[in-house]
PDB file of C-alpha atoms and ligand atoms in Angstrom:
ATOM      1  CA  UNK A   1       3.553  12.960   6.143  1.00  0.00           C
ATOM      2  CA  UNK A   2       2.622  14.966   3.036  1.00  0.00           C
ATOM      3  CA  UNK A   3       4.194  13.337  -0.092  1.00  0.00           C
ATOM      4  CA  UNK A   4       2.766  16.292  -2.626  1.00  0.00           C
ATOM      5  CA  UNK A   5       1.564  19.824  -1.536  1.00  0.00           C
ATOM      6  CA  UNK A   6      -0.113  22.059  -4.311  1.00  0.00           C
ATOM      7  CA  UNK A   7      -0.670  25.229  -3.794  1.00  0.00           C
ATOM      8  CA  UNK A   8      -3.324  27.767  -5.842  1.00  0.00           C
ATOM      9  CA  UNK A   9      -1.946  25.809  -9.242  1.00  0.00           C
ATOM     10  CA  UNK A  10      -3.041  27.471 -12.232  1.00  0.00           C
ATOM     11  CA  UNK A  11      -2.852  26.606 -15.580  1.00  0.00           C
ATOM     12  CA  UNK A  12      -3.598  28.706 -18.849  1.00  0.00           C
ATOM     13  CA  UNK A  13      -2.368  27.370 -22.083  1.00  0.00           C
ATOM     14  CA  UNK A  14      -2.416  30.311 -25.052  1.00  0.00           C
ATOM     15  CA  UNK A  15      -2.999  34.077 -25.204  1.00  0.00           C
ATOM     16  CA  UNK A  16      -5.438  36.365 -25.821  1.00  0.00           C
ATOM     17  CA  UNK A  17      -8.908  35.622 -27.420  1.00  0.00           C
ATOM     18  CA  UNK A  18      -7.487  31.516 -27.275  1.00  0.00           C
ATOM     19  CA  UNK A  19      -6.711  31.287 -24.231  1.00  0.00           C
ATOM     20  CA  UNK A  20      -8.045  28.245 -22.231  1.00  0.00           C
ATOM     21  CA  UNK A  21      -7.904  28.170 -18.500  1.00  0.00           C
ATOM     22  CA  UNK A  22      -7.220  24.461 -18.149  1.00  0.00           C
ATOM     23  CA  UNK A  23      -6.546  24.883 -14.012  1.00  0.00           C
ATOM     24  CA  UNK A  24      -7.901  27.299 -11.819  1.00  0.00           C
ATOM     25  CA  UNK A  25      -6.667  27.982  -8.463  1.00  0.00           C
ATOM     26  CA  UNK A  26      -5.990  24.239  -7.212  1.00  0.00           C
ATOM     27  CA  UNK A  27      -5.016  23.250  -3.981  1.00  0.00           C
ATOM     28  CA  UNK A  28      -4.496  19.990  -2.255  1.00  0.00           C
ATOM     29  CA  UNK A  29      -1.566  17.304  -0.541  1.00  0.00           C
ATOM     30  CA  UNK A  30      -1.213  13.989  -1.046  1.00  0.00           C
ATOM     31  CA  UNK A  31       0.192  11.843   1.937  1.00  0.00           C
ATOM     32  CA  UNK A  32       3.276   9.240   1.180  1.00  0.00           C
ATOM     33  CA  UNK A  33       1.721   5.926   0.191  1.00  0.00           C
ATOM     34  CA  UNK A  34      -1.881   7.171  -0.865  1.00  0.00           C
ATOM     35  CA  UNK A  35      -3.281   5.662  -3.475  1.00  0.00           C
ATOM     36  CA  UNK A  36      -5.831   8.992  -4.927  1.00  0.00           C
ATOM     37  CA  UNK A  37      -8.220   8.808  -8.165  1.00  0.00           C
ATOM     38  CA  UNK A  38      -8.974  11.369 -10.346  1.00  0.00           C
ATOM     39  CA  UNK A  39     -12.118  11.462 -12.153  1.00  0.00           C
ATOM     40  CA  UNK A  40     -13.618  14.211 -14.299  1.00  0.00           C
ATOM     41  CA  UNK A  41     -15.498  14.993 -17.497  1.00  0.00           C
ATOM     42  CA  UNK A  42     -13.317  14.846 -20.266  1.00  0.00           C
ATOM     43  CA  UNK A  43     -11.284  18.447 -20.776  1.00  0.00           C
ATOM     44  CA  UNK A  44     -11.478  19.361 -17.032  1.00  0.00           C
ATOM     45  CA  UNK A  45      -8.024  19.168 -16.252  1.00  0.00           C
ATOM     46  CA  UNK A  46      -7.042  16.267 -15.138  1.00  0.00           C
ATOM     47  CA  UNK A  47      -4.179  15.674 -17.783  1.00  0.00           C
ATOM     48  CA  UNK A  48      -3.018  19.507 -16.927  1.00  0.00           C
ATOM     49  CA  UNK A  49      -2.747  18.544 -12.961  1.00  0.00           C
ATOM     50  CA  UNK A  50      -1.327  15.291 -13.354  1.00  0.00           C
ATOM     51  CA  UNK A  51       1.114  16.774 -16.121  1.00  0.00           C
ATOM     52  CA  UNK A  52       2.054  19.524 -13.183  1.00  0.00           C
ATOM     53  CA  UNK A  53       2.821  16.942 -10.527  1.00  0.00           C
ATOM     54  CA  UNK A  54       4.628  15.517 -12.568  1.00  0.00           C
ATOM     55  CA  UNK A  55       7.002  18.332 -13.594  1.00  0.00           C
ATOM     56  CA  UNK A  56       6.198  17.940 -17.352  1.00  0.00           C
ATOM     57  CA  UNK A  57       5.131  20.793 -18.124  1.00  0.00           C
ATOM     58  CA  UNK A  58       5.080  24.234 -15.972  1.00  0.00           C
ATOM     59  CA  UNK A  59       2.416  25.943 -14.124  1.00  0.00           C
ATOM     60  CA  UNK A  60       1.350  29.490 -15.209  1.00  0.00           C
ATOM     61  CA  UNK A  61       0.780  30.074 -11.216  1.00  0.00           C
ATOM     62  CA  UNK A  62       1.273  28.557  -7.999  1.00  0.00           C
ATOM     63  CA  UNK A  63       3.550  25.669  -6.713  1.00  0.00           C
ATOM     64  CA  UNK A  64       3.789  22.358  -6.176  1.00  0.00           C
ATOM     65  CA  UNK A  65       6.365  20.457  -3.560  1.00  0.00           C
ATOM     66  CA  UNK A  66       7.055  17.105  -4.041  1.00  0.00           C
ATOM     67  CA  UNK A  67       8.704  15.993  -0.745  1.00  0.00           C
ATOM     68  CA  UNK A  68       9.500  19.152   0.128  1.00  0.00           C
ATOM     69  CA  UNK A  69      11.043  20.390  -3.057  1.00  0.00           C
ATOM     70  CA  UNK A  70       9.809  23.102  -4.928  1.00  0.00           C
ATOM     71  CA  UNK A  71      10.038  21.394  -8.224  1.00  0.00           C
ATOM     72  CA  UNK A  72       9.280  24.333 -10.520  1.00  0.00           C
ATOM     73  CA  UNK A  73      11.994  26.442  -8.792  1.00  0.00           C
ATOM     74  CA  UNK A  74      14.254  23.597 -10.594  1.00  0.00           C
ATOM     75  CA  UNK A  75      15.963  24.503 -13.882  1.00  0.00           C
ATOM     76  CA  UNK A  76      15.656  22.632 -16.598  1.00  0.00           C
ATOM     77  CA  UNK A  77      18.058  20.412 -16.512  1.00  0.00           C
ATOM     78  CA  UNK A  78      17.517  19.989 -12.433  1.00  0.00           C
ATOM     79  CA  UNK A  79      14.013  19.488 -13.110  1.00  0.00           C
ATOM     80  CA  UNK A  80      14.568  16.358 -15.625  1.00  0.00           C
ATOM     81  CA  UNK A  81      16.752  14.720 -13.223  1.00  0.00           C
ATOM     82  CA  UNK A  82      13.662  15.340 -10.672  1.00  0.00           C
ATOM     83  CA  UNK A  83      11.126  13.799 -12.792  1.00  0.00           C
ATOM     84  CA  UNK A  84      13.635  10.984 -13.813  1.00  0.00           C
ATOM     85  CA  UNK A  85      14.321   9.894 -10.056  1.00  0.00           C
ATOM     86  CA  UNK A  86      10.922  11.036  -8.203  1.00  0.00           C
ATOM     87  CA  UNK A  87       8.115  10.256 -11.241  1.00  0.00           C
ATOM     88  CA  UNK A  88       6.890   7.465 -12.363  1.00  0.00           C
ATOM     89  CA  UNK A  89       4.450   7.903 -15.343  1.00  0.00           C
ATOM     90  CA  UNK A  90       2.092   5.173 -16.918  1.00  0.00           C
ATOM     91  CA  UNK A  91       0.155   6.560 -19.554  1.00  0.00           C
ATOM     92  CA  UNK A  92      -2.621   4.629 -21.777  1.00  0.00           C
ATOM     93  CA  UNK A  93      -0.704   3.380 -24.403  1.00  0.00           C
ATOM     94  CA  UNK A  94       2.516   3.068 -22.329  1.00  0.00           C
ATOM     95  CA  UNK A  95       4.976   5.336 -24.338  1.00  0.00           C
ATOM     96  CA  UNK A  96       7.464   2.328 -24.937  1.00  0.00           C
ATOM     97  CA  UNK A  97      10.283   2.815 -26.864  1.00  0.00           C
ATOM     98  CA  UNK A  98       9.827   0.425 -29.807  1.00  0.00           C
ATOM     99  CA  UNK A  99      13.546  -0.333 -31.190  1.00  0.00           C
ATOM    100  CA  UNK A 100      14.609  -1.052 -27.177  1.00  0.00           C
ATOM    101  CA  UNK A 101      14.222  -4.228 -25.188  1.00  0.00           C
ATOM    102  CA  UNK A 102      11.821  -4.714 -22.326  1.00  0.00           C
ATOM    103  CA  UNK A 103      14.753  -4.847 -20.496  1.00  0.00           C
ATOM    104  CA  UNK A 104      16.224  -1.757 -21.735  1.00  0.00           C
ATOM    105  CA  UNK A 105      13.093  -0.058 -21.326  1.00  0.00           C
ATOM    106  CA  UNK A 106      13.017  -0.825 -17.861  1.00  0.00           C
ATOM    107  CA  UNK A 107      15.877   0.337 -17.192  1.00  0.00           C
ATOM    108  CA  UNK A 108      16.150   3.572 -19.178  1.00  0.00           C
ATOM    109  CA  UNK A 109      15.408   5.873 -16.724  1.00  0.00           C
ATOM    110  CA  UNK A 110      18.260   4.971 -14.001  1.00  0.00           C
ATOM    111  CA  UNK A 111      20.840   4.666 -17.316  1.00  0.00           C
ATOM    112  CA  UNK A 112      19.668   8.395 -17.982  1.00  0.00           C
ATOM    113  CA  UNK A 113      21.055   8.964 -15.014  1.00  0.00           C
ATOM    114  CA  UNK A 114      23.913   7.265 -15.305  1.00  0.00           C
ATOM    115  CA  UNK A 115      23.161   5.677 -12.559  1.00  0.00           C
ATOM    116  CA  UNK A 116      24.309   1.563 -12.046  1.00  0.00           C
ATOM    117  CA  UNK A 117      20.946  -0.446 -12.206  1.00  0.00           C
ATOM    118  CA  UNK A 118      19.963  -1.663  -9.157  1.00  0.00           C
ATOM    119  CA  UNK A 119      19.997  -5.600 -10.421  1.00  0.00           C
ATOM    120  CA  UNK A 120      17.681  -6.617  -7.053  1.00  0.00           C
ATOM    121  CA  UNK A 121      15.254  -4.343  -7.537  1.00  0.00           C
ATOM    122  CA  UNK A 122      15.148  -5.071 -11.203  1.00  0.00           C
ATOM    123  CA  UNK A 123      14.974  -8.674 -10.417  1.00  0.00           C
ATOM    124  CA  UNK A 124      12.152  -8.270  -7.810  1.00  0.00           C
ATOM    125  CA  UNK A 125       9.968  -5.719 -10.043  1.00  0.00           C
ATOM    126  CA  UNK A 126      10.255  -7.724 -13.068  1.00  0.00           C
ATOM    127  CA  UNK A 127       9.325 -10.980 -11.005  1.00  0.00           C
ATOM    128  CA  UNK A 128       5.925  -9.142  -9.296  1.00  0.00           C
ATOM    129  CA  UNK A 129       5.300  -8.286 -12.845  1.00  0.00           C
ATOM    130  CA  UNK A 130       5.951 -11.970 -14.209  1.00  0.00           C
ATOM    131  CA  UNK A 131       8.128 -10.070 -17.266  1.00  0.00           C
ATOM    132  CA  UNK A 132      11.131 -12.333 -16.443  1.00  0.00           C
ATOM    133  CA  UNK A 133      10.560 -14.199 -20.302  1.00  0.00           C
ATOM    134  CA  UNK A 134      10.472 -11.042 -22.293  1.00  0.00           C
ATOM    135  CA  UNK A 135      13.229  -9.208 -21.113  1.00  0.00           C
ATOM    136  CA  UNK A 136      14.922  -9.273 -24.471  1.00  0.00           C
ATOM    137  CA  UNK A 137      11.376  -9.110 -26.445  1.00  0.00           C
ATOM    138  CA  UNK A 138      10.526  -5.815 -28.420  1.00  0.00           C
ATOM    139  CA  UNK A 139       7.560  -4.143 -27.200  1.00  0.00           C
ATOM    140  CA  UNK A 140       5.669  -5.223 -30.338  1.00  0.00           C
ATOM    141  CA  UNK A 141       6.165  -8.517 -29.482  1.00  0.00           C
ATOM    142  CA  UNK A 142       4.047  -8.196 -26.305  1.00  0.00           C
ATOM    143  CA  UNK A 143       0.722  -7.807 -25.235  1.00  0.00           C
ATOM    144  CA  UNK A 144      -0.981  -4.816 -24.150  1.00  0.00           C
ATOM    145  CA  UNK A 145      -1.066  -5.771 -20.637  1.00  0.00           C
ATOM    146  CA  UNK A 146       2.212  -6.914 -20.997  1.00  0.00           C
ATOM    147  CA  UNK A 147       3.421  -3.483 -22.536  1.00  0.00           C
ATOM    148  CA  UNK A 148       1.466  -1.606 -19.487  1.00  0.00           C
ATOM    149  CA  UNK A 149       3.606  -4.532 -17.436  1.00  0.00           C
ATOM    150  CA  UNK A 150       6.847  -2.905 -18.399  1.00  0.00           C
ATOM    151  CA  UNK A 151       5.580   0.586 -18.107  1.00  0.00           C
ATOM    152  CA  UNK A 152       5.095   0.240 -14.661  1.00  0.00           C
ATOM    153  CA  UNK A 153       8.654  -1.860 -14.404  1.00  0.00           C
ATOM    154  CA  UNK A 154      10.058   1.300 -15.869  1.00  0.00           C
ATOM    155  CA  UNK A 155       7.769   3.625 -13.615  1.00  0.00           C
ATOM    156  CA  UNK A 156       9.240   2.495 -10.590  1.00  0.00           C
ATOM    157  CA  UNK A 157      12.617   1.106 -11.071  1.00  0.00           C
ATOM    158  CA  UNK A 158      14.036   4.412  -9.764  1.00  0.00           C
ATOM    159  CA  UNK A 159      12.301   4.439  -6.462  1.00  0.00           C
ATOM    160  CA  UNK A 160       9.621   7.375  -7.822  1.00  0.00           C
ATOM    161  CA  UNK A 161       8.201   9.989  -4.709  1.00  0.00           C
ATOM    162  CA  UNK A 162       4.870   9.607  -6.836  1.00  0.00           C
ATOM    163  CA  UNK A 163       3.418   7.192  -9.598  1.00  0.00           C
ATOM    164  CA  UNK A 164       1.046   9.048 -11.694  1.00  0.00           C
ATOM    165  CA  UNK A 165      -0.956   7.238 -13.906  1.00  0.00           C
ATOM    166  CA  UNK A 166      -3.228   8.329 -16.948  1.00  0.00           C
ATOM    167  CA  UNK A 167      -5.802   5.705 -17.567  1.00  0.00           C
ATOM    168  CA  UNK A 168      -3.860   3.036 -17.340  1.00  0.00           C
ATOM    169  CA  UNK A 169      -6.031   0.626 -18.122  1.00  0.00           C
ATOM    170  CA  UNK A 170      -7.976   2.921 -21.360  1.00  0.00           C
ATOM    171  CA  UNK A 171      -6.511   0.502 -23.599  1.00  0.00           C
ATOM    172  CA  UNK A 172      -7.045  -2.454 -21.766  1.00  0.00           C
ATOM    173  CA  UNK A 173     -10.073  -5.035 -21.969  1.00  0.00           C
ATOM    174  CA  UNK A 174     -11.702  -6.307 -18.321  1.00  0.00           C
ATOM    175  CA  UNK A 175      -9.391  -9.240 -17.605  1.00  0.00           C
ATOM    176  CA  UNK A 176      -5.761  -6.659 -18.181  1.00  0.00           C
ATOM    177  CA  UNK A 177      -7.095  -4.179 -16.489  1.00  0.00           C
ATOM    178  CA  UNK A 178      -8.082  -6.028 -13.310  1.00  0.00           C
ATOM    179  CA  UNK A 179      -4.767  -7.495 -13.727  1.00  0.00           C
ATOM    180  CA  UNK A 180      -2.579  -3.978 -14.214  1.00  0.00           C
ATOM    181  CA  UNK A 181      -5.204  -2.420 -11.294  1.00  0.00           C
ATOM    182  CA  UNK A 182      -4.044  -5.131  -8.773  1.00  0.00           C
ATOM    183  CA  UNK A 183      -0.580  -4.952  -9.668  1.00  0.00           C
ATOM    184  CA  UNK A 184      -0.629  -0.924  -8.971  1.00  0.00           C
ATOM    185  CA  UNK A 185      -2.564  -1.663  -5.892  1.00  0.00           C
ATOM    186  CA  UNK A 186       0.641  -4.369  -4.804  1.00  0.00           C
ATOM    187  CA  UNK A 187       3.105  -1.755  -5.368  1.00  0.00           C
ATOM    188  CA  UNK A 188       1.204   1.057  -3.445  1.00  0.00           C
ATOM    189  CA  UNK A 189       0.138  -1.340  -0.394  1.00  0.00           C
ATOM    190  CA  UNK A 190       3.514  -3.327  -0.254  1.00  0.00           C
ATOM    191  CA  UNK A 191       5.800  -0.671  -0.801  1.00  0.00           C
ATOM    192  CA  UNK A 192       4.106   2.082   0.369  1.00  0.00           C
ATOM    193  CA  UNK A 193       4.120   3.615  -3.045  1.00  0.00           C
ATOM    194  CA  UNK A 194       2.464   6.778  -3.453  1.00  0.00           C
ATOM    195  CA  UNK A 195      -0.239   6.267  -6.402  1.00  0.00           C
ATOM    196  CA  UNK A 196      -2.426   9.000  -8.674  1.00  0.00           C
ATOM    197  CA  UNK A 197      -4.391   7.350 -11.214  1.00  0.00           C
ATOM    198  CA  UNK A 198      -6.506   9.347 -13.627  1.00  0.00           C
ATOM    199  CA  UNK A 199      -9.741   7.327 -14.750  1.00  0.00           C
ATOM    200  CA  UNK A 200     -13.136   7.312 -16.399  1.00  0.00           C
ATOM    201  CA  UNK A 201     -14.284   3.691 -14.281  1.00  0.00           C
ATOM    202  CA  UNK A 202     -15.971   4.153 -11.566  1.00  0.00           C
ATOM    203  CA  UNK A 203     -15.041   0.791 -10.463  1.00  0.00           C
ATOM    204  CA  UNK A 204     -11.350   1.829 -10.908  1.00  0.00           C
ATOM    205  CA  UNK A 205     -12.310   5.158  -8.637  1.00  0.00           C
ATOM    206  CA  UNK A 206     -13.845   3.200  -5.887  1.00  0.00           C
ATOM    207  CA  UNK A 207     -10.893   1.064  -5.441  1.00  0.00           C
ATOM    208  CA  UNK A 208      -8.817   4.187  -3.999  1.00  0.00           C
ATOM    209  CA  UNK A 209      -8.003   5.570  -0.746  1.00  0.00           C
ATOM    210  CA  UNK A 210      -9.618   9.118  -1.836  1.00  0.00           C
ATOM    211  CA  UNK A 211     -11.425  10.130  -4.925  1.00  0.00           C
ATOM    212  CA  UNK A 212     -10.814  14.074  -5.961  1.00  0.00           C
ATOM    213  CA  UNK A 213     -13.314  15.323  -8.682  1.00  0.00           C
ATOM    214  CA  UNK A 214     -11.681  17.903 -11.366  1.00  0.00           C
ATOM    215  CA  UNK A 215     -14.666  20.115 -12.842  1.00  0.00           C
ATOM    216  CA  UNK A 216     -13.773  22.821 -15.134  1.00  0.00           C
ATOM    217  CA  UNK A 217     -10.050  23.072 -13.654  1.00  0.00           C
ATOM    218  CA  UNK A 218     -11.395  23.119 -10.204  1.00  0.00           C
ATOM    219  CA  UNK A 219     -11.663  20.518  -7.344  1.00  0.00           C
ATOM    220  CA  UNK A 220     -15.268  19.961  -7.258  1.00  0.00           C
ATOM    221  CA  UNK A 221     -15.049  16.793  -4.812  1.00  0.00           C
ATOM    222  CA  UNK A 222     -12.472  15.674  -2.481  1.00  0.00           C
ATOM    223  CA  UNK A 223     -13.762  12.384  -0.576  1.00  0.00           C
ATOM    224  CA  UNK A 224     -11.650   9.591   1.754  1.00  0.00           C
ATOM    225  CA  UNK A 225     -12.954   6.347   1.073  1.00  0.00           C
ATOM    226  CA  UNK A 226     -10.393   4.809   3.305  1.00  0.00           C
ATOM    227  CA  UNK A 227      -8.466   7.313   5.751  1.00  0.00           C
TER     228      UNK A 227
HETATM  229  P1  ADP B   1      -8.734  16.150 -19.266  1.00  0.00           P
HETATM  230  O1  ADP B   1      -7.468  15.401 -18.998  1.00  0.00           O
HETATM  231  O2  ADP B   1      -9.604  16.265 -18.055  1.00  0.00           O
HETATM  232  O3  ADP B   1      -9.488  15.650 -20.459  1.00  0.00           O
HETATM  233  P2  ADP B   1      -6.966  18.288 -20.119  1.00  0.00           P
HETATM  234  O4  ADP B   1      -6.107  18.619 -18.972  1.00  0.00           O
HETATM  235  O5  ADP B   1      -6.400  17.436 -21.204  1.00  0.00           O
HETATM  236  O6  ADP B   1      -8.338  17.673 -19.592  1.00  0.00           O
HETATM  237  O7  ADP B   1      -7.471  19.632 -20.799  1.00  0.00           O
HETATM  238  C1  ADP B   1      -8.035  20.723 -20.055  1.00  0.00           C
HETATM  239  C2  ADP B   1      -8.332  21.859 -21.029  1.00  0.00           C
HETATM  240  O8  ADP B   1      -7.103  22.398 -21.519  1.00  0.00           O
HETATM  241  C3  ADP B   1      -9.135  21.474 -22.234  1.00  0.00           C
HETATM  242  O9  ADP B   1      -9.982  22.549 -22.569  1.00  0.00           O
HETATM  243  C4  ADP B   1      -8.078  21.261 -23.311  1.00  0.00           C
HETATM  244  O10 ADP B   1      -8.607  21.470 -24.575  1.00  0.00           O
HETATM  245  C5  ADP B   1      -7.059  22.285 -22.927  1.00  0.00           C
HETATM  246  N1  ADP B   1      -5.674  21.897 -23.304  1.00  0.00           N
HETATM  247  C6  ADP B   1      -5.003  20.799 -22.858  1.00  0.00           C
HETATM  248  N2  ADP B   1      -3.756  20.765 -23.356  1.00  0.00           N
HETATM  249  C7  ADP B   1      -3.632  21.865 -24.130  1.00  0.00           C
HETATM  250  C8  ADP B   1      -2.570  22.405 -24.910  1.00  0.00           C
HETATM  251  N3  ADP B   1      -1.377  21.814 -24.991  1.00  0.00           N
HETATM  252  N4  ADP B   1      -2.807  23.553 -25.567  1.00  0.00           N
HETATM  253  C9  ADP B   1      -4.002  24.189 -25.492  1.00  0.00           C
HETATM  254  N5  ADP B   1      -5.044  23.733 -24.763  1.00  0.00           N
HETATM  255  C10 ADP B   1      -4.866  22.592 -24.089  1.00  0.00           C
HETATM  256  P1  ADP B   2      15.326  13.370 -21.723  1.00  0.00           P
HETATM  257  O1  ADP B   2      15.977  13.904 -20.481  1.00  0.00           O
HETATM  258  O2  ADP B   2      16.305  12.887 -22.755  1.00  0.00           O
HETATM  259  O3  ADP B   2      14.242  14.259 -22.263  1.00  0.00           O
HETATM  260  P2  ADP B   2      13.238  11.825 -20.553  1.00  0.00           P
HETATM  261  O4  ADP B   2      13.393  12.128 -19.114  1.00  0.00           O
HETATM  262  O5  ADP B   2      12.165  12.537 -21.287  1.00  0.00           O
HETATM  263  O6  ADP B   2      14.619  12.012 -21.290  1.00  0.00           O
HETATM  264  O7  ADP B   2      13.048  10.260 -20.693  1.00  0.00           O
HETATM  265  C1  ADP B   2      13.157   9.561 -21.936  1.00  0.00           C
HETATM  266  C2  ADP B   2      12.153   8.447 -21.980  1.00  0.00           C
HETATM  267  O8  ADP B   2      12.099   7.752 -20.730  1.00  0.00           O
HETATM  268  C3  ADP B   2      10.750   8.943 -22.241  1.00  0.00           C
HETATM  269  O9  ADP B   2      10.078   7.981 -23.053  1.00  0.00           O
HETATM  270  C4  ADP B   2      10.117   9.000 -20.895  1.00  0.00           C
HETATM  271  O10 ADP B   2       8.716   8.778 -20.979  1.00  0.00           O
HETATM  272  C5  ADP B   2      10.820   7.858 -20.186  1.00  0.00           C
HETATM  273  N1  ADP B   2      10.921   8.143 -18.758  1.00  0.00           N
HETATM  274  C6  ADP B   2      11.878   8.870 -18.151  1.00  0.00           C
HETATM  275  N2  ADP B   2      11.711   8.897 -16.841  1.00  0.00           N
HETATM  276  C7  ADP B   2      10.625   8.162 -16.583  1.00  0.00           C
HETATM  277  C8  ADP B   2       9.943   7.806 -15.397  1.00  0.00           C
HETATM  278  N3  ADP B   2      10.341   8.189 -14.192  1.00  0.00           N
HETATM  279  N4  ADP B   2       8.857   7.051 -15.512  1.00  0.00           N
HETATM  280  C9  ADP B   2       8.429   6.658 -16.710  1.00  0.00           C
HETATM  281  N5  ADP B   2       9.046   6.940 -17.862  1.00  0.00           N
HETATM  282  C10 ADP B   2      10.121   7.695 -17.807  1.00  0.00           C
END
């Protein structure tokens, strides 16, 4: 079953003389519990697309359907409760909140929502991602693997369609990112969680299901590793 459908996605960002075609004419699916890499020269694209999936910004053509909705048919305001309850994103220096808790981090999403907190899927995420200590900590007062940790509590606490990461591990040295790498792995092999990771390593890459290769906004390369 196809997770993600994109259809002739297009993306140009200005007008005129400045304009910069940052997607051209992309077209792929993703299939639930996938775990896809992107790789790419830096200013390909790759932020754009994964940006798209993700219903941050909007295309200037074609459409993308994440489990069958047509997320940029959304309003606005239907379109942030989308990416609230279907996206999880990790980005390379996490995007914590700094004056919340790890807890309330977490968490921050669903209470968005206004939705109650799940307390035993909380429990379970934070125990796979051993942040049951520094719950009340600031994210200051944690690590950088341990502030990627919490990311990818708050990534997934609401049950995400997809989990789209942006070099997660950019920030990271060898021994964090291994560590944040297997822990995204768990997640997508034990849940059946639906994984896009943007990344420069190769070693990260070869660790996916399928590598797709962004060149100048287009899909150069589109390779199973592991149907
Ligand atoms: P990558 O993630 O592969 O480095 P990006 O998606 O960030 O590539 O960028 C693709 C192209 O679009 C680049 O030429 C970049 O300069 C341009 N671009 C990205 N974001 C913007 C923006 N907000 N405004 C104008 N140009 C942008
Ligand atoms: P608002 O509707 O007020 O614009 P956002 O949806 O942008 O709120 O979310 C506020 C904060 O929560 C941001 O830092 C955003 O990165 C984070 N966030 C919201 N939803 C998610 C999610 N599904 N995964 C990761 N972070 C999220």
């Amino acid at each position: 079953m196809n997770i993600l459908q994109i259809e002739n996605l297009s993306k140009i960002y200005g007008k005129g003389e400045t304009a910069v075609k940052a997607l051209d004419n992309v077209s792929f699916s993703v299939k639930k519990g996938e775990f896809v890499a992107i790789i790419g020269p830096s200013g390909s694209g790759k932020s754009t697309l994964l940006h798209l999936l993700g219903g941050v910004d909007r295309p200037t053509s074609g459409k993308v359907f994440v489990d069958d909705t047509d997320i940029y048919e959304l309003n606005e305001t239907q379109l942030a409760i989308f990416r609230r309850r279907q996206i999880g994103l990790i980005y390379q220096f996490y995007n914590l909140i700094p004056i919340l808790t790890v807890e309330e981090n977490i968490t921050l999403p669903v209470l968005l929502d206004e939705h109650k907190v799940d307390q035993k899927k909380f429990k379970e995420v934070v125990e796979i991602l051993g942040l049951e200590n520094r719950l009340q900590h600031l994210p200051n007062q944690l690590s950088g693997g341990q502030q990627q940790r919490v990311s990818i509590g708050r990534a997934l606490i609401s049950h995400p369609a997809l989990m789209l990461a942006d070099e997660p591990t950019g920030n990271l040295d060898s021994k964090n990112s291994g560590e944040i790498m297997e822990l995204l792995k768990l997640f997508n092999k034990t849940f059946n969680q639906t994984l896009i990771v943007i990344t420069h390593d190769e070693r990260i890459a070869l660790q996916a299901d399928r590598i797709i290769a962004i060149e100048d906004g287009r899909v150069a390369k589109d390779e199973v590793l592991r149907p």
